[in-house]
CSV table of C-alpha atoms in Angstrom, one decimal:
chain,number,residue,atom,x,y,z
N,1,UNK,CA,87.4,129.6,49.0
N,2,UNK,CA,89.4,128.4,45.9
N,3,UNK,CA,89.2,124.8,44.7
N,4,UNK,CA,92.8,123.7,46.0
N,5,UNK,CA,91.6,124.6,49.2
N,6,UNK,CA,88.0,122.7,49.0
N,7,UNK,CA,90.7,119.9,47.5
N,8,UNK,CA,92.8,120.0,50.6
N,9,UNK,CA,89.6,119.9,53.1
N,10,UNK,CA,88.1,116.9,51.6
N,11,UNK,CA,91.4,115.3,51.5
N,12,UNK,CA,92.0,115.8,55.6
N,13,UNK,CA,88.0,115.0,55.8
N,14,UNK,CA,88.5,111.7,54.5
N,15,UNK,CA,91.8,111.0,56.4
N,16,UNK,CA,89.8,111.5,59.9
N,17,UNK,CA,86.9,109.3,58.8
N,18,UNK,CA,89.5,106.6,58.0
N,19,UNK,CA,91.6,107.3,61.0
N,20,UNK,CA,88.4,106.6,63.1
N,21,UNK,CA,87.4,103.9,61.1
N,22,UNK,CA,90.1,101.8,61.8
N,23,UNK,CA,90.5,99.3,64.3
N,24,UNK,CA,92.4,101.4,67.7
N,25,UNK,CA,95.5,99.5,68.6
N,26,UNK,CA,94.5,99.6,72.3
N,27,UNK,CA,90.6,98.9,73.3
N,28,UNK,CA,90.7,97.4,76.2
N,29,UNK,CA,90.6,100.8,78.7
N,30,UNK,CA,91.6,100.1,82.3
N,31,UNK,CA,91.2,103.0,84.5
N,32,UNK,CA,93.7,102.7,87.5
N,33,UNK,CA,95.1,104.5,90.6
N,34,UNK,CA,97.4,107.1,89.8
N,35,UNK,CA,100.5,107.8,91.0
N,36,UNK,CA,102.3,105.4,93.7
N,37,UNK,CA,103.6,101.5,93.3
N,38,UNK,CA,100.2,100.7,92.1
N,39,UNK,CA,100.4,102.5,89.1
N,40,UNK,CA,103.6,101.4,88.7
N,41,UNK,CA,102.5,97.8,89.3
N,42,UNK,CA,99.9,98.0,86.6
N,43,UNK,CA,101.7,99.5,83.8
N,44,UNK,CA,104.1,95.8,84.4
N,45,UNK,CA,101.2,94.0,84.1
N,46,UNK,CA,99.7,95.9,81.4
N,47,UNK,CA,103.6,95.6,79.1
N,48,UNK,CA,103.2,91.9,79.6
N,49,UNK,CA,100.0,91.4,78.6
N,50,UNK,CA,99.8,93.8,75.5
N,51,UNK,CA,103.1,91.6,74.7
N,52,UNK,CA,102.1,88.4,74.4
N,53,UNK,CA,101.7,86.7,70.8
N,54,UNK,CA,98.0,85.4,71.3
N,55,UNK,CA,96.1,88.8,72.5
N,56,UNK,CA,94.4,90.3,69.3
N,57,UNK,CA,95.4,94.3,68.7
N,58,UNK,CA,91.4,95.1,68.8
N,59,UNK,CA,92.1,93.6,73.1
N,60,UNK,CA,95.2,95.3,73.8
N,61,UNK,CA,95.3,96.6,77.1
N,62,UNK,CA,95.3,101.0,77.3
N,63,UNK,CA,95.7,102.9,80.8
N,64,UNK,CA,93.7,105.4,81.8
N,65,UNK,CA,94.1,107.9,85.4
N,66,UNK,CA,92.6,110.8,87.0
N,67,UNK,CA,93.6,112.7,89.8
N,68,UNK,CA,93.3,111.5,93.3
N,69,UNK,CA,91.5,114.1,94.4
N,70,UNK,CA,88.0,113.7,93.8
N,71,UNK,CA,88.8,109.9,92.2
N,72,UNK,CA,85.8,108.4,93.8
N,73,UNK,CA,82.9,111.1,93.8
N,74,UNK,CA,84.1,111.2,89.9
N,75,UNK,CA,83.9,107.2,89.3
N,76,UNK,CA,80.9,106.9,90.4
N,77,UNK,CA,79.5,110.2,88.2
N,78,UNK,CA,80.9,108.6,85.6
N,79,UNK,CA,79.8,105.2,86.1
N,80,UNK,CA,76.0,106.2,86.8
N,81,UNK,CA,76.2,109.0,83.9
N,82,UNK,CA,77.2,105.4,81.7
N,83,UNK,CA,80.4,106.6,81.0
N,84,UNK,CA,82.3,104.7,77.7
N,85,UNK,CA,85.4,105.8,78.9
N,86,UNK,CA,87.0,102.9,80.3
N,87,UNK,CA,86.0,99.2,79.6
N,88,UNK,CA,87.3,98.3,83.5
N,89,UNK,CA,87.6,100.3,86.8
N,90,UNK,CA,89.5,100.3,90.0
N,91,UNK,CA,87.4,99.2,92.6
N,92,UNK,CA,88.1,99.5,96.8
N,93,UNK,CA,86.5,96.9,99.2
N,94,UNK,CA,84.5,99.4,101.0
N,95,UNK,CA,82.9,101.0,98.0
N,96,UNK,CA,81.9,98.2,95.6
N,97,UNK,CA,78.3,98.6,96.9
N,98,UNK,CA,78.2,101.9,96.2
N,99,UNK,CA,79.3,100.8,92.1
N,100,UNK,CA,77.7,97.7,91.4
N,101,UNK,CA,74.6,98.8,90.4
N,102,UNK,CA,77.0,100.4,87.2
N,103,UNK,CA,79.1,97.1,87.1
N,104,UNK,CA,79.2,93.5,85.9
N,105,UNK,CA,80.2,90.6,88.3
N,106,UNK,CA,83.1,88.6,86.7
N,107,UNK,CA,85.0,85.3,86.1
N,108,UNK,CA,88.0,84.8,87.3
N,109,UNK,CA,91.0,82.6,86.0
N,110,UNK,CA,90.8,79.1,87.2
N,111,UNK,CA,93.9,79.7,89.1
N,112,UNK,CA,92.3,82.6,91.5
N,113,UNK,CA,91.6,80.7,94.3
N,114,UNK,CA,95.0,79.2,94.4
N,115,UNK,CA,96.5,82.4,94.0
N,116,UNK,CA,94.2,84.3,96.2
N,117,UNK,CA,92.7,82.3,98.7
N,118,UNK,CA,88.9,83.1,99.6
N,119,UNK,CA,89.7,86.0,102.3
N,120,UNK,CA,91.4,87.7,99.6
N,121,UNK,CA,88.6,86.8,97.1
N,122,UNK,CA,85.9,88.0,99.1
N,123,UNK,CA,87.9,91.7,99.5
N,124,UNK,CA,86.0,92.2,96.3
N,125,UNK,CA,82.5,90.6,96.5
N,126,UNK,CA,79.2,91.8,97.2
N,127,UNK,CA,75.7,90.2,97.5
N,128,UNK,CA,77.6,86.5,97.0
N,129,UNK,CA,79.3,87.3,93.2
N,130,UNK,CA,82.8,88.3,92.2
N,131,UNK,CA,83.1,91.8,91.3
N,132,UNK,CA,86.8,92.4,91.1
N,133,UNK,CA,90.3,91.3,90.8
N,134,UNK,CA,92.2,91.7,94.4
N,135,UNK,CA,95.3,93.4,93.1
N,136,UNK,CA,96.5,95.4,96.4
N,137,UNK,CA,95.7,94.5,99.6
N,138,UNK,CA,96.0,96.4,102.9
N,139,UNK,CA,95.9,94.9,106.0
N,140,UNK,CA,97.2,95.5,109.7
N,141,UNK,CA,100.2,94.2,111.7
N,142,UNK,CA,101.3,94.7,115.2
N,143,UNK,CA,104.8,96.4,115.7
N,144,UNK,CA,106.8,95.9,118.6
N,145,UNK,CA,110.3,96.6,120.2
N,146,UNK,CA,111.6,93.1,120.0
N,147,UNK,CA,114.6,94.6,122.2
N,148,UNK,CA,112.6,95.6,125.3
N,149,UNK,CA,110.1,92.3,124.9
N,150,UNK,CA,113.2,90.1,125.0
N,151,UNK,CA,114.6,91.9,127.5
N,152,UNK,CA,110.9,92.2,130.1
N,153,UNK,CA,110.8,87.9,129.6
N,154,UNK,CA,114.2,88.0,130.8
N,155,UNK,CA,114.3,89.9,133.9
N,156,UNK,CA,112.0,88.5,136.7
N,157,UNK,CA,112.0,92.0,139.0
N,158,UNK,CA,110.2,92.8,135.6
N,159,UNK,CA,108.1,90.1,135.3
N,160,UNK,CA,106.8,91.1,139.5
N,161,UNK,CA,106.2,94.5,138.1
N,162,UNK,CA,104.2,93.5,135.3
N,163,UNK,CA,102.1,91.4,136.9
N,164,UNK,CA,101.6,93.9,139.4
N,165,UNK,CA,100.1,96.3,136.9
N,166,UNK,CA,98.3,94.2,135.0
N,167,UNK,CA,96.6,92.9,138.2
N,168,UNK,CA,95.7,96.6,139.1
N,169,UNK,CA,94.4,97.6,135.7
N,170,UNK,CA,93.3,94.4,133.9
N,171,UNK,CA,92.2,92.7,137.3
N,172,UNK,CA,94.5,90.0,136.8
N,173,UNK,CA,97.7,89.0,137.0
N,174,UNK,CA,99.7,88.5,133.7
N,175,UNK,CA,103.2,87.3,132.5
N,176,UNK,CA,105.0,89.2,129.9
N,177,UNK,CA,104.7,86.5,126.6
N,178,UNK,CA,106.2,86.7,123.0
N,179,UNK,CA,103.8,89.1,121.0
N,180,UNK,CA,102.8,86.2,118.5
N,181,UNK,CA,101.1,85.0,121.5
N,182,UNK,CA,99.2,87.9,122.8
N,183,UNK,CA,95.7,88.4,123.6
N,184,UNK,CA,94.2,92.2,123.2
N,185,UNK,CA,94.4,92.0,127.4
N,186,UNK,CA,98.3,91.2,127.2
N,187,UNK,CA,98.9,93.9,124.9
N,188,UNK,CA,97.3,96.4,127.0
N,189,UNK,CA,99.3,94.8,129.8
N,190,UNK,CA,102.5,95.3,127.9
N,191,UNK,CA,101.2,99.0,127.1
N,192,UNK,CA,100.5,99.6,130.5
N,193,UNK,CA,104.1,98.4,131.4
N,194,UNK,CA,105.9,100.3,129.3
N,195,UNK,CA,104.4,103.9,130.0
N,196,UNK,CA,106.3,106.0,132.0
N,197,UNK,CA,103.4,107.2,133.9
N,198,UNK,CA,102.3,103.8,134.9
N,199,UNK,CA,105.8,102.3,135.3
N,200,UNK,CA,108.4,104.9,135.9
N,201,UNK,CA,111.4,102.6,135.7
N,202,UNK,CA,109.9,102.1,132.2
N,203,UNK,CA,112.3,102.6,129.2
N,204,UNK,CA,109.8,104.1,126.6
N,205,UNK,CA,107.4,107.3,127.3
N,206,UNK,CA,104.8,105.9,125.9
N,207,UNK,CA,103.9,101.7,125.7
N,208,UNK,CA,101.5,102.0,122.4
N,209,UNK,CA,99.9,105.1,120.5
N,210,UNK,CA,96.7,104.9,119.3
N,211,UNK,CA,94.7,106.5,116.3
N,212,UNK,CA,91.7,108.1,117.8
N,213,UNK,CA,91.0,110.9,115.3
N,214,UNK,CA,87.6,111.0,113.9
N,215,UNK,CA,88.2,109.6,110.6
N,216,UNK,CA,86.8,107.1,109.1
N,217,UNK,CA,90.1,104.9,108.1
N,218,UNK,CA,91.0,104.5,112.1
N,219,UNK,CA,88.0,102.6,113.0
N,220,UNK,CA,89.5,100.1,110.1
N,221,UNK,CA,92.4,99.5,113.0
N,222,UNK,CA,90.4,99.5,116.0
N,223,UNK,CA,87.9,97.3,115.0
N,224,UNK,CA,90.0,94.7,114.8
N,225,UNK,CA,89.9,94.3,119.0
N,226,UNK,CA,86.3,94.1,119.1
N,227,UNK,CA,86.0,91.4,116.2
N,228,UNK,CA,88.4,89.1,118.0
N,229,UNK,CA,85.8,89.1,120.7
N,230,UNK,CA,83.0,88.1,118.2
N,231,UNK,CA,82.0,91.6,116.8
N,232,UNK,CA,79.9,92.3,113.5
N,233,UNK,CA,78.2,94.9,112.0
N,234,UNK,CA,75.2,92.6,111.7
N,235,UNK,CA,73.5,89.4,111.6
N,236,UNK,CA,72.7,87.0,108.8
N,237,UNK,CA,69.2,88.5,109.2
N,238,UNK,CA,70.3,92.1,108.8
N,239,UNK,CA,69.6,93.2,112.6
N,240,UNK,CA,72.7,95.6,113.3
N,241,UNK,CA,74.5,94.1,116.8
N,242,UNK,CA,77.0,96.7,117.1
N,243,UNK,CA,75.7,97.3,120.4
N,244,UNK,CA,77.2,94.6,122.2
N,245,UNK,CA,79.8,93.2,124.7
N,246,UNK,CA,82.3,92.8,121.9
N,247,UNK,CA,82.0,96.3,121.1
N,248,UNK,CA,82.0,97.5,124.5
N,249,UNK,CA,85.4,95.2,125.2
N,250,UNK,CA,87.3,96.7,122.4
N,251,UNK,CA,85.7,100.4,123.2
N,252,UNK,CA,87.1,100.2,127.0
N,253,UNK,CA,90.6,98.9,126.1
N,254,UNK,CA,91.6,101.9,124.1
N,255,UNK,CA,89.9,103.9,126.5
N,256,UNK,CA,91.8,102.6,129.4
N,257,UNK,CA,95.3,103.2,127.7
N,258,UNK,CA,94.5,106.5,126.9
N,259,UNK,CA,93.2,107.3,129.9
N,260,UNK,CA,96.1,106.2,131.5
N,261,UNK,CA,98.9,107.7,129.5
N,262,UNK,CA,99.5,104.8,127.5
N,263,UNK,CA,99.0,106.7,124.1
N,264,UNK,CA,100.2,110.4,123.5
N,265,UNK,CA,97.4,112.9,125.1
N,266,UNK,CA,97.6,114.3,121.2
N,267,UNK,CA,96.2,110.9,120.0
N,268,UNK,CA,93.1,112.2,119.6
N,269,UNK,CA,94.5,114.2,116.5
N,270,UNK,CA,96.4,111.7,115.3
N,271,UNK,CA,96.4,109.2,112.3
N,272,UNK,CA,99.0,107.1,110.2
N,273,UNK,CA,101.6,109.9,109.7
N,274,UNK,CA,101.6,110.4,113.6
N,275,UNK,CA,101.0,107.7,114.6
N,276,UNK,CA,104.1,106.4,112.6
N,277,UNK,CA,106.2,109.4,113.8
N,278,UNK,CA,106.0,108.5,117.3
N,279,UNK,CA,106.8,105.2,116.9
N,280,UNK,CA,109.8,106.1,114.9
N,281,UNK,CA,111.0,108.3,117.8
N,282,UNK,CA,111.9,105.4,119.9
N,283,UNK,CA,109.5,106.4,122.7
N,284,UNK,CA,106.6,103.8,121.9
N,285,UNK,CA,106.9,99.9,123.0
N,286,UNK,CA,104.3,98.7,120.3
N,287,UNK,CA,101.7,99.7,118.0
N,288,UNK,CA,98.7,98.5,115.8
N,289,UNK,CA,99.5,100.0,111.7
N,290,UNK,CA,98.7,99.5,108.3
N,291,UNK,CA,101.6,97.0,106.5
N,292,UNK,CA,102.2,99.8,104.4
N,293,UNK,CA,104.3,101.2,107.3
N,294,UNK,CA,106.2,98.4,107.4
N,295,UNK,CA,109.1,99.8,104.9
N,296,UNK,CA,109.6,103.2,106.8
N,297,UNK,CA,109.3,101.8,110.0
N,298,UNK,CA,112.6,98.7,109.1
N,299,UNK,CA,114.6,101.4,107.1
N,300,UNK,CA,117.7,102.4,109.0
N,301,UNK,CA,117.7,105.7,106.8
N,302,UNK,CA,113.8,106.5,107.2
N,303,UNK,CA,113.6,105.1,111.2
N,304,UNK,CA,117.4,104.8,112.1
N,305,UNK,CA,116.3,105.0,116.2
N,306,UNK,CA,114.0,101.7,115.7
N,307,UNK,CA,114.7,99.9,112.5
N,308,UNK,CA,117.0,97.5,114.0
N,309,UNK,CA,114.5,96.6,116.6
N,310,UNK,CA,111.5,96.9,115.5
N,311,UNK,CA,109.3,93.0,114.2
N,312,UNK,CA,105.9,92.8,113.4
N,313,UNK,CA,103.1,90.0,114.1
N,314,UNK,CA,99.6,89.8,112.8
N,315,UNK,CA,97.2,91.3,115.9
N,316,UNK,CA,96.8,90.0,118.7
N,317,UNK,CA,93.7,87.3,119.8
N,318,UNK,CA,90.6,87.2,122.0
N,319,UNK,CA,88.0,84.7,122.6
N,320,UNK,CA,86.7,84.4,119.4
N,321,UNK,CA,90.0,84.3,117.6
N,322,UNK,CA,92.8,86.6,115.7
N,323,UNK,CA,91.6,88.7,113.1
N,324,UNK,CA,92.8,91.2,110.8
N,325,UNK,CA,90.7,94.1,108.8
N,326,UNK,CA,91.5,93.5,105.1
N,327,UNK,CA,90.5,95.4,102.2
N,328,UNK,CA,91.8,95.9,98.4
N,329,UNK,CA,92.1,97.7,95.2
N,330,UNK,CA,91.3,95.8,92.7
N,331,UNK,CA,89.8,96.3,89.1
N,332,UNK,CA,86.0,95.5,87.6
N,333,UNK,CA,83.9,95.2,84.7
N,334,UNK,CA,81.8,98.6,83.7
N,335,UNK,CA,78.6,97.5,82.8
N,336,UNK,CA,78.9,100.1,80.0
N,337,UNK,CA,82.4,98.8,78.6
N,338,UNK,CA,82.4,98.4,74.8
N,339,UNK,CA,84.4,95.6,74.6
N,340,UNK,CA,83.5,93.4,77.3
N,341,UNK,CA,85.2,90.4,75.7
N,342,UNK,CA,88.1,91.8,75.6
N,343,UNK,CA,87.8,93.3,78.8
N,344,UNK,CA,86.8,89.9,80.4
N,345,UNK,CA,89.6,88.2,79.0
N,346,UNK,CA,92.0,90.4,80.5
N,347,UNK,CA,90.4,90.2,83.5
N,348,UNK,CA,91.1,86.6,83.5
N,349,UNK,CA,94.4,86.9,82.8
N,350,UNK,CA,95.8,89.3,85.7
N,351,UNK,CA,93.7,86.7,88.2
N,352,UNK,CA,96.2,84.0,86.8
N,353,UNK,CA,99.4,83.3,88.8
N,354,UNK,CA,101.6,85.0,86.1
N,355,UNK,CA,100.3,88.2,86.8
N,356,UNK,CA,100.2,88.0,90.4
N,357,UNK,CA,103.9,87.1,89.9
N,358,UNK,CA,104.2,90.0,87.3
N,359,UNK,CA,102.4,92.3,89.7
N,360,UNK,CA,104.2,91.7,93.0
N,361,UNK,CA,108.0,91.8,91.1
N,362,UNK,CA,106.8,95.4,90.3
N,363,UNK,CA,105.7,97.0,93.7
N,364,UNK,CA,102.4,96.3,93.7
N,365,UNK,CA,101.5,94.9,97.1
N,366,UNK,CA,98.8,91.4,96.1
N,367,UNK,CA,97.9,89.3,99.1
N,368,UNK,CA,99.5,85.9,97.6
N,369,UNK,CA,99.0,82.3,99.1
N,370,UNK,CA,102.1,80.9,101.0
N,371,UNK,CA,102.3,78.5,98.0
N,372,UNK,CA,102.8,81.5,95.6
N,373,UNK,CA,104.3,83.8,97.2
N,374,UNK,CA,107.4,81.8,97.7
N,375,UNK,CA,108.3,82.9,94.6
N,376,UNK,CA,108.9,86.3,94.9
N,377,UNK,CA,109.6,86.1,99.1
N,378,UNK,CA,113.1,87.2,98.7
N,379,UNK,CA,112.5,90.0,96.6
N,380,UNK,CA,109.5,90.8,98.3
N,381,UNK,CA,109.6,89.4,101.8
N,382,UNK,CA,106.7,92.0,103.1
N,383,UNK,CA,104.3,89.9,101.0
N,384,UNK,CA,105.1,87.1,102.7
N,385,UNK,CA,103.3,88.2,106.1
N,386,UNK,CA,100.7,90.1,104.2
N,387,UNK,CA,99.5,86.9,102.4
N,388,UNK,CA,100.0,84.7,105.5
N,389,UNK,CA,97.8,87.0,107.6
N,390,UNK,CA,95.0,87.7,105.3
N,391,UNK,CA,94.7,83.9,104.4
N,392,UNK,CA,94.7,83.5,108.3
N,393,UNK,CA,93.0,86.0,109.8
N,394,UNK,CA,91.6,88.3,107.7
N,395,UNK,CA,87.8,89.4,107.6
N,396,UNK,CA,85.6,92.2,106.0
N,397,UNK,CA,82.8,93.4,108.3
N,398,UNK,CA,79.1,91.6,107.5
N,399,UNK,CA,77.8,95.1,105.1
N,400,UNK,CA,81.6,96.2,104.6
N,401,UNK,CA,80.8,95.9,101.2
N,402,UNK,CA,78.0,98.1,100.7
N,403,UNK,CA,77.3,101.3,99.3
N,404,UNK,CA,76.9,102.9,102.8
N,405,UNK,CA,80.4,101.0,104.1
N,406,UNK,CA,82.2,104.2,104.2
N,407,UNK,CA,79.4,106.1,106.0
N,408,UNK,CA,79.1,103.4,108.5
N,409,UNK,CA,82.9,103.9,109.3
N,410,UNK,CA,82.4,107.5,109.3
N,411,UNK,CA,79.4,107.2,111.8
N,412,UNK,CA,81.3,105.3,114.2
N,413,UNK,CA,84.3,107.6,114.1
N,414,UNK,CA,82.4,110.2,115.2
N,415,UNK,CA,80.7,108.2,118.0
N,416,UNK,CA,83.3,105.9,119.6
N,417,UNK,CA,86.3,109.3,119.6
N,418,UNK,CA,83.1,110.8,121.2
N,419,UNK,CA,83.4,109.0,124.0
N,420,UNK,CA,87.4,107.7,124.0
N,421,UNK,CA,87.5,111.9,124.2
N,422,UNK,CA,85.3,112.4,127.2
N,423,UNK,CA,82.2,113.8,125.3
N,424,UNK,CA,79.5,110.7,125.9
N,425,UNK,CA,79.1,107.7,127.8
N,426,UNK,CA,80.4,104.4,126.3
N,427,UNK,CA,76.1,103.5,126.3
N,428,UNK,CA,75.3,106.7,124.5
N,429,UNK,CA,78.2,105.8,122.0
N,430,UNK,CA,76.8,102.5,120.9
N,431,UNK,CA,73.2,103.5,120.9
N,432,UNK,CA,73.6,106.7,118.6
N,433,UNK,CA,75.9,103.7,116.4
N,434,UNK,CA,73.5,101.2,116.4
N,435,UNK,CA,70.4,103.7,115.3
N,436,UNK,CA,72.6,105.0,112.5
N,437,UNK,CA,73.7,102.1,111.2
N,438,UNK,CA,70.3,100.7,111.1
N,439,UNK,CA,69.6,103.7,109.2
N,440,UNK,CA,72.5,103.5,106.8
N,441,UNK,CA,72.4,99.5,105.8
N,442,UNK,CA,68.1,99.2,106.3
């Protein structure tokens, strides 16, 4: 080796050590979603924030992504492996548990609970503290033909026929009433009414299709029906009471519809892509769905046989009340990060009403407070139902926070399409739930 070339080595030796040594412009690592309006949504906020005059180079905000595939399984890896990597991570309602033992609760801005409101908040909590910021929030809403409602209130031949069904399926007579006001039992009355097979004079096929396939994500919608009739996965105490008349309610009234031809005989294989399809197709009266159908479902290009028609309320009530199943994305604190000051201080700042603001201009979909979300309402007039209804009615399952949330959904998939298919008794269903789940949450 000649001594120009030891020269040059030294030279590009001591150029790394001082690249390394010197302060990164970005350390503040945020490891998001990838793809999609959250991304999207992030990146604005992220622009903003690295902008402003008063954050410090060394706290400058820096996106990281994986893939989707595998994104959990590899979080968590990395998070129990005490993974540097990122200073903050996205975090999902049903799997904080599952993280916190890797993670730091946090402190919000001052302004959360305005901007928020404590449904929303509590999206990402578990054990009592604050683990997240609620940036995206999914939530359900009841779709409906507001063509063939108007027109069943109107006609009273109608109104004898619908009565007459309800009184031989329900056991009691009904009248047809605006969806805003329905209880799970006039929904299934209005199901009932608009299925061909029940009502041949009917105008739609089909009067509601229902997710039954055994996956995890369709017991989010369904539970919904028993929680209105004072469901939880367990007591203060920790006993599970799955097995109970709520359950069994909300169990039997998807049974009934699609035993009766209410829902596609397919249903069983079906999920939101399907289920979404067949409302499209202008052969369904109503249906229970994520929001995030909402844009398809009201374009004229995407759903040109129903956008027109189609309105959406937050689900319907029962004794108990209306409730919605809510759950976020949202970002939190790695107990590892290496600059947790920096991080927190962020953290702060996209709980603040700015970037809530910032957020929702940008496609991201935050549950806002009627208060707040007036201000983007007529660029974003989705929001505004998705912020009503999870202030109002919103709830997260009594251990849907926990590490074994997503098993617990997965074990009642498999049990409840057991028997909504045929395969066990409605009492075998909620036994083999209730032993699991005391398994899974002990």
């Amino acid at each position: 080796m000649t001594l120009a070339t030891m020269k040059r080595g030294a030279l590009l030796a001591a150029s790394i050590t001082s690249l390394l040594a010197s302060p990164a412009l970005a350390e503040v690592t945020v490891l998001g979603w990838p793809g999609g309006p959250e991304e999207v949504a992030l990146r604005a906020a992220a622009d903003t924030y690295n902008a402003k005059s008063d954050v410090a180079d060394k706290d400058k905000v820096e996106l990281l992504f994986f893939n989707r595939e595998g994104f959990w399984d590899k979080l968590q890896a990395d998070l129990a492996a005490g993974s540097t990597a990122f200073d903050l991570n996205l975090l999902a309602t049903y799997s904080i548990g599952r993280y916190a033992p890797f993670m730091e609760p946090v402190e919000l801005s001052g302004e959360a609970k305005t901007v928020y409101g404590d449904s929303v908040l509590s999206t990402m909590q578990y054990e009592g503290k604050q683990y997240g910021v609620p940036t995206d929030l999914s939530l359900h809403f009841m779709y409906f033909r507001k063509d063939l409602v108007d027109a069943l209130m109107k006609d009273d031949a109608a109104k004898a026929k619908y009565a007459e069904i309800s009184e031989k399926y329900l056991g009691k007579k009904l009248e047809p009433k605006a969806p805003d006001e329905w209880t799970w039992d006039d929904y299934a009355a209005t199901a009932l009414y608009f299925t061909q097979a029940v009502n041949p004079d009917s105008p739609t096929r089909y009067g509601t299709v229902l997710q039954l396939k055994n996956l995890l994500f369709n017991i989010m919608i369904w539970q919904s029906v028993p929680r209105a009739y004072g469901a939880n996965w367990m007591d203060d105490s920790g006993k599970i009471t799955v097995n109970s008349d709520a359950y069994r309610k909300g169990l039997e009234i998807y049974k009934l519809l699609y035993d009766n031809g209410a829902t596609p005989r397919d249903s069983l294989s079906y999920e939101f892509a399907e289920a979404n399809a067949a409302f499209a197709s202008g052969q369904v009266a109503a249906m229970l769905q994520w929001n995030a159908a909402a844009g398809d479902l009201t374009s004229k290009e995407k759903s040109p046989a129903v956008a027109e028609v189609t309105d959406t309320v937050a689900p319907p009530a029962g004794p108990e009340g209306r409730f919605t199943h809510i759950h976020g994305l949202g970002f939190g604190l790695n107990k590892n990060a290496e600059n947790k000051e920096g991080a927190a201080q962020f953290l702060k700042w996209l709980s603040s009403k700015e970037a809530a603001l910032i957020y929702a201009k940008n496609n991201g979909a935050p549950a806002l407070t009627p208060e707040v979300v007036t201000e983007v309402a007529e660029a974003r007039p989705d929001l505004v139902k998705l912020g009503e209804f999870a202030g109002k009615y919103g709830y997260v399952m009594n251990g849907g926070t926990s590490a074994k949330a997503l098993s617990v959904y997965e074990l009642q998939a498999k049990e409840f399409t057991g028997y909504w298919s045929g395969q066990q008794s409605i009492d075998d269903a909620l036994a083999n739930t209730e032993k699991g789940m005391a398994e899974l949450l002990k």
